[in-house]
Amino acid sequence: MRKIFRNGLLMFVAGTFAVSCADYNETYNFKADPDPQYVEPYNDLKAVKSYIDRETYPNLTLGATLKVSEFNKQDLAHAAAVTNFDNVAFGTSLMSGTIVNAKGVMNFLDMIDLLAHVEEIGYEVYGSPIFANANQADDWLKTLTAPIEIPVEYVEGKSVDFNEMPVGSYDAALIEKGKAAIVKYDNQNALEIGLTSNVRILAGFDVDPLAKYTATFYARSDKDATFDVNFSGNKITGTGPNGKWTFKKDKWTKIVVEAQSAEGVTEGFLRIDNALAGKIYIQKAQIGYYPDNHRPQTEQELKDTIRYAINAWCDGLMKINEGRIESFDLIDEPINAKAVLDNGMYDLKHASDKIYWQDVLGSENYAPVVSNVASSAFAKYDGELSDLKFFISESGLDDQKKFESLMYWIGIWDNNGAKIDGINAKLNLVYSEDAATQEANKAALDKLLDNLASSGKLVRLSNFDIKYQDASGQSVAAEKITDEQRQKLANYYGDIIKSYMAKIDKTKQAGLCKGNMADTSDPVGLWSVDSKTKDWVRTATYKAFCDAFDSK
């Protein structure tokens, strides 16, 4: 017998009539739909969040993670969330990388919809990271921090007049293929380029890879000419068929080529790759260029630019928010466990190929800057500062050194004026059938909770999913897990909830957030998913949550 979430239907399951319960679904003045249905063995269980003793644990909340699109559909996942959980988090969905395009246009349409609904039903949202290294508006930051255009003057480059060269052979080093020579043509000396010959008509100069070059030469042929032009390894497209260069026969024609060198090429040359139409004669050639008309932003300009981006993003976000989301991850996963400072602590993450806030504002100062800007924007748009909470989210905090490093940086940021209220510890949990491995798993989790308790900060646990491994270390899929295995997994969930409630001071409990409400390919859910009907079916984990919160 199972409790099933089904889209608004009353049904018989294994001979038992399933009935709905209005109280179960009430959130403020909103009734979740689809309406949950009840059958054995869990028909006596209420919504999970209702088991939390709010008097004993006034700050403890239970959250769920959803995609914005799932929540806004107000379908099955939405009903499960608002019915059983105190709040929802939306992962990367509300981060700048999703909302801000390369031109700085911010699309908050999904956020507007969800916040309107949240306000209507009296529900709560935990805010996505405001600042991070991943899932940021990298294209926008790249645009903002691009080099600045400056005026430049044209620079005359190398030139050659073949009429001044004696009749005879041409420099063999400049003939890459075929034949070329200085000949008498049209009452003057000219460079003759043979059929299917590749010949450099300008060479021996260095190129600036960012400069824009203009090459000019005068050419003539006894037949309509077709050829290719190559500038320093870069084939330049002409206006003729298939990108070829062409000119009409029997008159001198001025050819102008606009070009840049191929990437990584520093040797300057202009090469004519002749075709089969006829010999080409070159009278004279010259080249000049406009130097790169950009300069990097100065250190101060870059700081001003990034401060502008911080202000624009926070202002846009908090204007839409209107004080409705009161808890946010301020900074997401700042620690680099592969880089060690002289004092033995891990460094922050840094980058050379993209903009990281800390690389511009400084590792010690960027958290105070972003927290102050975000706080001011929150207050500007009707937010109550006394209700605002900022967390630093980080994964892998079961690593003692990583935890100590995070606390080292939080200490610096606190001293420099940052508002940091809590730590959002991202979990990566496994239950193992191997006794020794499972004891190590428990010990690591206990150590993590002890460390978090010692921080003096609010403590939130997110991505609260547990994968199941057999004794050999192989993952057990949701479709394969047995009832006995599911019960062991459920028991471990319950143990962790009770450990959190016992180890973390009641005034510092900021709650737990489920990574997935229902099973994925792993049996991580409070519900399994029926393979045929796609209904959500309560599991032993659902009961374990209820029992853990109800324990006295």
XYZ file of C-alpha atoms in Angstrom:
552
model
C 0.000 0.000 0.000
C 1.388 3.384 -0.933
C 0.683 7.088 -0.607
C 0.564 8.561 -4.091
C 0.803 12.086 -5.522
C -1.420 12.058 -8.588
C -2.712 14.940 -10.645
C -5.910 15.850 -8.834
C -7.488 12.388 -8.935
C -9.177 10.323 -6.276
C -8.323 6.676 -6.769
C -8.439 3.134 -5.442
C -5.045 1.600 -4.648
C -4.856 -2.063 -3.679
C -8.496 -2.032 -2.626
C -8.258 1.017 -0.370
C -10.129 4.213 -1.217
C -7.819 7.176 -1.336
C -9.119 10.414 0.148
C -7.752 13.929 0.193
C -7.145 16.137 3.165
C -7.607 19.879 2.794
C -5.578 20.729 5.895
C -2.631 18.842 4.472
C -2.507 21.154 1.497
C -3.101 24.530 3.089
C -0.352 27.138 2.818
C -1.615 30.483 4.058
C -4.746 30.977 1.905
C -3.481 28.767 -0.915
C -4.526 25.160 -1.489
C -1.943 23.127 -3.403
C -3.075 21.313 -6.502
C -2.860 18.434 -7.368
C -4.392 17.268 -4.117
C -2.364 14.510 -2.395
C -4.039 11.158 -1.848
C -3.604 8.732 1.061
C -3.245 4.957 1.303
C -1.468 2.545 3.618
C 1.089 2.333 5.127
C 1.624 6.107 5.403
C -1.963 7.362 5.447
C -1.534 8.623 8.995
C 1.357 10.924 8.079
C 0.864 14.643 7.597
C 2.970 17.095 5.645
C 6.626 16.688 6.554
C 7.092 20.292 7.681
C 4.185 19.985 10.115
C 6.273 17.686 12.332
C 8.802 20.394 13.159
C 8.276 21.683 16.700
C 8.356 25.414 15.995
C 8.445 26.362 19.683
C 11.474 24.197 20.432
C 13.169 24.836 17.072
C 12.007 28.335 16.080
C 14.564 28.808 13.288
C 14.542 25.318 11.810
C 13.114 25.083 8.309
C 12.911 22.411 5.650
C 13.579 23.463 2.068
C 13.396 21.866 -1.356
C 15.302 22.588 -4.558
C 13.337 23.150 -7.755
C 13.753 24.621 -11.181
C 11.902 27.892 -11.671
C 10.025 26.377 -14.620
C 8.791 23.488 -12.439
C 7.592 25.832 -9.724
C 5.877 28.260 -12.078
C 3.945 25.434 -13.775
C 2.214 24.874 -10.408
C 2.025 21.177 -11.133
C 3.078 18.077 -9.224
C 6.514 19.228 -8.026
C 5.088 22.578 -6.975
C 2.338 20.890 -4.963
C 4.798 18.594 -3.214
C 7.047 21.536 -2.365
C 4.509 23.968 -0.927
C 2.739 21.167 0.903
C 5.705 19.572 2.613
C 8.500 22.153 2.713
C 8.867 25.591 4.270
C 10.710 27.125 1.362
C 12.198 26.475 -2.056
C 15.587 27.241 -3.565
C 16.154 27.509 -7.289
C 19.834 26.636 -7.717
C 21.391 28.564 -10.582
C 18.026 29.666 -12.021
C 18.101 33.092 -10.373
C 21.810 33.761 -10.839
C 23.150 36.480 -13.106
C 24.416 33.928 -15.638
C 20.802 33.007 -16.366
C 19.293 36.476 -16.125
C 21.812 38.920 -17.656
C 22.784 38.804 -21.335
C 25.986 40.059 -22.957
C 24.580 43.570 -23.311
C 23.554 43.789 -19.672
C 19.835 43.334 -20.307
C 18.279 41.609 -17.299
C 15.373 39.224 -17.866
C 13.510 38.767 -14.584
C 10.218 37.553 -16.062
C 10.371 34.097 -14.429
C 11.396 35.622 -11.110
C 8.523 38.123 -11.277
C 6.038 35.291 -11.787
C 7.346 33.100 -8.997
C 7.613 35.953 -6.473
C 4.073 37.092 -7.217
C 2.834 33.567 -6.546
C 5.012 33.166 -3.444
C 3.658 36.405 -2.019
C 0.106 35.342 -2.823
C 0.362 32.052 -0.938
C 2.546 33.277 1.941
C 5.478 31.049 0.988
C 9.245 31.592 1.195
C 12.191 31.422 -1.203
C 15.864 30.947 -0.406
C 17.835 33.175 -2.753
C 20.289 31.871 -5.351
C 23.922 32.996 -4.981
C 24.255 36.692 -5.726
C 27.968 36.415 -6.514
C 29.931 33.371 -7.623
C 32.694 32.202 -9.899
C 30.485 29.858 -11.917
C 27.104 30.682 -13.469
C 27.874 34.383 -13.520
C 27.111 36.760 -16.390
C 30.511 36.162 -17.964
C 29.563 37.570 -21.374
C 28.343 40.787 -19.781
C 31.453 41.138 -17.642
C 33.597 40.488 -20.698
C 31.775 43.238 -22.558
C 32.109 45.681 -19.665
C 35.803 45.033 -19.098
C 36.795 45.011 -22.768
C 39.707 47.244 -23.821
C 38.852 50.887 -24.440
C 38.947 52.311 -27.970
C 41.483 55.076 -28.551
C 42.314 57.237 -31.618
C 45.252 55.990 -33.700
C 47.021 57.256 -36.822
C 47.784 55.346 -39.983
C 51.348 54.021 -40.169
C 53.106 53.683 -43.530
C 54.720 50.293 -43.934
C 56.891 48.576 -46.484
C 56.629 49.351 -50.199
C 58.255 47.995 -53.343
C 58.364 49.347 -56.958
C 59.105 46.512 -59.366
C 59.804 49.029 -62.154
C 62.968 49.935 -60.262
C 64.198 46.334 -60.235
C 66.406 45.037 -63.049
C 65.012 42.499 -65.471
C 65.922 39.022 -64.334
C 65.197 36.458 -61.698
C 63.052 37.171 -58.639
C 64.154 36.330 -55.099
C 63.727 32.548 -54.890
C 62.911 32.762 -51.195
C 59.721 34.630 -52.082
C 58.537 32.058 -54.624
C 56.674 29.382 -52.658
C 55.391 27.583 -55.733
C 55.751 27.912 -59.517
C 57.594 30.700 -61.363
C 58.133 34.451 -61.035
C 60.569 36.945 -62.602
C 61.134 40.632 -63.279
C 60.281 41.203 -66.939
C 59.746 44.018 -69.399
C 55.981 44.563 -69.718
C 53.965 47.505 -71.038
C 57.100 49.630 -71.443
C 58.230 49.143 -67.852
C 59.645 46.525 -65.552
C 57.095 44.432 -63.640
C 56.883 41.272 -61.542
C 55.501 38.434 -63.636
C 53.669 35.693 -61.716
C 53.210 32.454 -63.647
C 50.177 30.221 -63.787
C 49.388 28.316 -60.564
C 52.274 30.100 -58.830
C 52.297 31.298 -55.223
C 54.546 34.360 -54.885
C 55.093 36.853 -52.083
C 55.005 40.410 -53.444
C 55.658 41.988 -50.030
C 57.721 40.391 -47.284
C 60.283 41.013 -44.597
C 58.262 42.948 -41.997
C 56.756 42.138 -38.609
C 53.005 42.166 -38.041
C 50.937 43.269 -35.081
C 48.280 40.565 -34.637
C 45.704 43.158 -33.520
C 46.465 45.756 -36.188
C 44.356 46.231 -39.318
C 46.463 46.313 -42.485
C 45.768 47.861 -45.875
C 47.808 46.492 -48.787
C 47.678 48.168 -52.207
C 49.148 46.922 -55.464
C 48.670 47.551 -59.194
C 48.101 44.519 -61.389
C 47.491 43.748 -65.037
C 46.973 40.676 -67.184
C 46.401 39.839 -70.821
C 43.381 37.809 -69.755
C 40.717 38.322 -67.117
C 42.552 37.367 -63.928
C 41.462 35.133 -61.060
C 43.643 34.630 -57.998
C 43.775 34.294 -54.190
C 45.405 36.645 -51.694
C 47.091 35.459 -48.510
C 48.218 37.907 -45.826
C 50.525 36.442 -43.184
C 48.828 33.056 -43.204
C 45.292 34.410 -43.461
C 43.438 33.814 -46.743
C 41.619 37.034 -47.558
C 38.228 36.690 -49.195
C 37.727 38.580 -52.455
C 34.575 39.805 -54.133
C 34.671 37.350 -57.035
C 33.058 33.915 -57.344
C 33.907 31.559 -54.459
C 35.758 34.334 -52.669
C 38.331 34.757 -55.423
C 39.994 38.034 -56.421
C 39.456 39.154 -60.029
C 40.169 42.006 -62.403
C 39.600 42.677 -66.099
C 42.319 42.263 -68.719
C 44.409 44.833 -70.596
C 44.511 47.639 -68.035
C 46.324 48.364 -64.809
C 43.982 47.830 -61.879
C 44.447 49.065 -58.325
C 43.835 46.234 -55.853
C 43.194 47.116 -52.204
C 43.318 44.373 -49.569
C 42.095 44.884 -45.985
C 43.538 42.220 -43.748
C 44.743 40.964 -40.388
C 47.331 38.281 -39.861
C 46.457 34.718 -38.922
C 46.495 33.933 -35.208
C 50.001 33.336 -33.900
C 51.754 34.534 -37.085
C 54.285 37.351 -36.627
C 56.026 37.228 -40.039
C 54.580 39.793 -42.428
C 53.949 38.948 -46.084
C 51.417 39.437 -48.864
C 51.197 36.510 -51.293
C 49.457 36.143 -54.646
C 48.233 32.625 -55.426
C 47.626 32.732 -59.159
C 45.149 30.503 -60.984
C 45.096 29.209 -64.564
C 43.538 32.196 -66.325
C 46.757 33.949 -67.250
C 49.988 35.458 -66.022
C 49.663 38.360 -63.610
C 51.961 41.395 -63.687
C 52.533 43.536 -60.605
C 53.785 47.108 -60.980
C 54.251 48.207 -57.387
C 52.964 47.280 -53.948
C 52.815 48.908 -50.532
C 51.342 48.251 -47.123
C 50.382 50.268 -44.083
C 48.293 49.749 -41.012
C 46.250 51.178 -38.227
C 47.695 49.960 -34.934
C 45.340 48.264 -32.530
C 43.036 51.053 -31.416
C 42.343 49.571 -28.001
C 44.094 49.728 -24.679
C 43.439 47.686 -21.560
C 41.471 49.340 -18.812
C 43.634 50.690 -16.044
C 43.458 49.093 -12.617
C 41.221 51.914 -11.377
C 39.018 51.808 -14.473
C 38.592 48.063 -14.027
C 37.605 48.517 -10.382
C 35.130 51.223 -11.335
C 33.697 48.982 -14.044
C 33.249 46.031 -11.699
C 31.711 48.256 -9.049
C 29.270 49.465 -11.697
C 28.408 45.828 -12.527
C 27.916 44.976 -8.849
C 25.652 47.976 -8.328
C 23.662 47.324 -11.510
C 23.136 43.624 -10.763
C 22.198 44.128 -7.105
C 19.903 47.031 -7.926
C 18.109 45.045 -10.625
C 17.792 41.945 -8.450
C 16.562 43.715 -5.343
C 14.177 45.955 -7.288
C 12.359 42.860 -8.508
C 12.661 41.173 -5.122
C 11.019 44.023 -3.158
C 12.208 42.502 0.109
C 10.356 39.221 -0.426
C 13.418 36.941 -0.438
C 15.195 37.541 2.858
C 17.918 34.868 2.848
C 20.542 34.546 0.118
C 23.791 32.847 -0.639
C 25.939 35.949 -0.942
C 29.005 34.151 -2.337
C 29.100 30.641 -3.757
C 32.052 28.241 -3.378
C 34.944 30.715 -3.064
C 37.644 28.290 -1.827
C 40.274 26.711 -4.095
C 41.491 23.535 -2.380
C 44.379 23.244 -4.874
C 46.026 26.545 -3.981
C 47.745 26.975 -0.610
C 48.743 30.287 0.950
C 51.979 30.806 2.883
C 50.054 30.402 6.134
C 48.816 26.969 5.074
C 45.234 28.045 4.374
C 43.593 27.461 1.000
C 43.438 30.460 -1.305
C 40.344 31.753 -3.038
C 39.620 30.826 -6.620
C 41.252 33.023 -9.249
C 41.104 33.112 -13.032
C 43.076 34.482 -15.958
C 40.536 33.795 -18.717
C 37.470 35.438 -17.164
C 36.507 38.064 -14.619
C 36.324 36.986 -10.990
C 35.132 39.668 -8.584
C 37.955 38.950 -6.129
C 40.611 39.359 -8.812
C 39.561 42.958 -9.374
C 38.468 44.108 -5.923
C 40.972 42.012 -3.963
C 40.491 38.794 -2.026
C 40.146 40.536 1.322
C 37.821 43.284 0.159
C 35.369 41.878 -2.364
C 33.043 40.193 0.166
C 32.611 43.426 2.161
C 31.972 45.350 -1.054
C 29.352 42.976 -2.441
C 27.594 42.482 0.898
C 27.336 46.238 1.474
C 26.036 46.892 -2.042
C 23.518 44.034 -1.853
C 22.350 45.145 1.601
C 21.867 48.728 0.461
C 19.887 47.611 -2.588
C 17.750 45.311 -0.422
C 16.877 48.216 1.901
C 16.334 50.603 -1.027
C 13.517 48.434 -2.356
C 11.450 47.963 0.808
C 13.527 45.221 2.402
C 13.822 45.122 6.199
C 17.551 44.914 6.953
C 16.950 43.195 10.281
C 15.411 40.274 8.361
C 18.158 40.004 5.731
C 20.516 37.017 6.010
C 23.606 36.389 3.883
C 25.309 32.986 3.708
C 28.583 31.798 2.235
C 27.923 28.491 0.453
C 30.699 25.949 0.081
C 31.054 22.258 -0.714
C 33.478 19.712 0.688
C 33.486 21.130 4.203
C 33.993 17.661 5.625
C 37.613 18.377 4.627
C 38.991 19.880 7.842
C 41.479 22.129 6.081
C 38.855 23.440 3.703
C 36.559 24.258 6.596
C 39.381 26.010 8.448
C 40.256 27.928 5.288
C 36.670 29.073 4.850
C 36.597 30.288 8.440
C 39.932 32.080 7.865
C 38.457 34.029 4.957
C 35.158 34.678 6.723
C 37.166 36.105 9.636
C 38.980 38.501 7.306
C 35.743 39.553 5.603
C 33.973 40.032 8.951
C 36.815 42.247 10.169
C 36.607 44.288 6.954
C 32.933 44.988 7.415
C 31.157 42.251 5.490
C 27.709 41.051 6.481
C 27.987 37.272 6.732
C 25.302 35.651 8.824
C 25.732 31.993 8.041
C 27.332 29.079 6.241
C 25.412 27.043 3.693
C 27.211 23.686 3.630
C 26.617 21.785 0.398
C 26.485 18.090 1.166
C 27.656 15.128 -0.889
C 26.453 12.150 1.129
C 26.627 8.405 0.601
C 25.253 5.482 2.562
C 27.467 2.391 2.248
C 26.627 -1.227 3.019
C 30.286 -1.704 3.916
C 30.373 -1.245 7.699
C 33.811 0.362 7.865
C 33.036 2.762 5.049
C 29.725 3.730 6.605
C 31.373 4.379 9.967
C 33.805 6.692 8.185
C 30.870 8.419 6.462
C 29.164 8.981 9.805
C 32.362 10.215 11.427
C 32.938 12.722 8.622
C 29.382 14.017 8.900
C 29.651 14.316 12.697
C 32.917 16.212 12.341
C 31.340 18.525 9.785
C 28.436 19.306 12.129
C 30.806 19.876 15.055
C 32.865 22.255 12.945
C 29.823 24.134 11.701
C 28.518 24.405 15.257
C 31.819 25.956 16.325
C 31.629 28.642 13.631
C 29.224 30.847 15.562
C 27.309 31.383 12.332
C 23.891 30.255 11.213
C 24.145 26.777 9.709
C 22.228 25.572 6.683
C 22.685 22.163 5.034
C 21.814 22.002 1.356
C 21.847 19.331 -1.344
C 20.576 16.981 1.363
C 20.511 13.888 -0.845
C 22.076 10.550 0.056
C 23.162 8.046 -2.565
C 23.194 4.327 -1.795
C 26.237 2.109 -2.393
C 26.542 -1.627 -1.932
C 29.432 -3.256 -0.076
C 31.618 -3.185 -3.184
C 31.152 0.559 -3.649
C 28.748 0.323 -6.582
C 25.798 2.714 -6.657
C 22.369 1.149 -6.299
C 19.854 2.704 -8.696
C 16.397 3.791 -7.630
C 14.781 1.175 -9.833
C 16.865 -1.592 -8.242
C 16.814 -0.693 -4.556
C 15.046 -3.170 -2.259
C 12.694 -2.281 0.575
C 15.352 -3.338 3.082
C 17.966 -1.114 1.463
C 15.515 1.766 1.249
C 14.868 1.445 4.985
C 18.589 1.593 5.773
C 18.854 4.732 3.657
C 15.823 6.226 5.391
C 17.313 5.512 8.795
C 20.486 7.341 7.824
C 18.471 10.365 6.708
C 16.732 10.356 10.069
C 20.012 10.056 11.966
C 21.472 13.064 10.141
C 18.396 15.205 10.815
C 18.533 14.345 14.499
C 22.294 14.994 14.638
C 21.786 18.404 13.057
C 19.057 19.259 15.560
C 21.200 18.091 18.462
C 24.616 19.482 17.465
C 23.641 22.860 16.010
C 22.439 25.370 18.562
C 18.720 26.056 18.166
C 19.400 29.749 17.599
C 21.826 28.915 14.774
C 19.684 26.408 12.882
C 18.908 27.816 9.436
C 17.482 24.554 8.170
C 18.040 21.732 5.726
C 17.335 21.810 2.005
C 16.599 18.710 -0.033
C 18.444 18.467 -3.328
C 15.708 16.370 -4.963
C 12.262 15.737 -3.552
C 11.687 12.609 -5.633
C 14.032 9.878 -6.819
C 16.305 10.557 -9.737
C 18.297 7.649 -11.119
C 19.435 7.421 -7.490
C 17.028 6.639 -4.629
C 17.411 10.075 -3.047
C 13.755 11.070 -2.752
C 11.019 11.206 -0.184
C 8.991 9.856 -3.070
C 9.788 7.229 -5.656
C 8.461 7.715 -9.169
C 6.195 5.056 -10.636
C 7.795 3.963 -13.897
C 4.458 3.635 -15.691
C 2.169 6.318 -14.295
C 4.919 8.760 -13.209
C 3.037 9.199 -9.921
C 5.070 10.149 -6.861
C 4.863 7.436 -4.199
C 5.896 7.997 -0.596
C 8.939 6.023 0.517
C 10.383 5.064 3.869
C 12.458 8.233 3.623
C 9.282 10.306 3.867
C 8.439 8.617 7.139
C 12.026 8.954 8.356
C 11.852 12.736 7.905
C 8.561 12.912 9.783
C 9.827 10.722 12.613
C 13.113 12.624 12.946
C 11.432 16.006 13.233
C 8.841 14.556 15.617
C 11.437 13.027 17.953
C 11.549 14.493 21.423
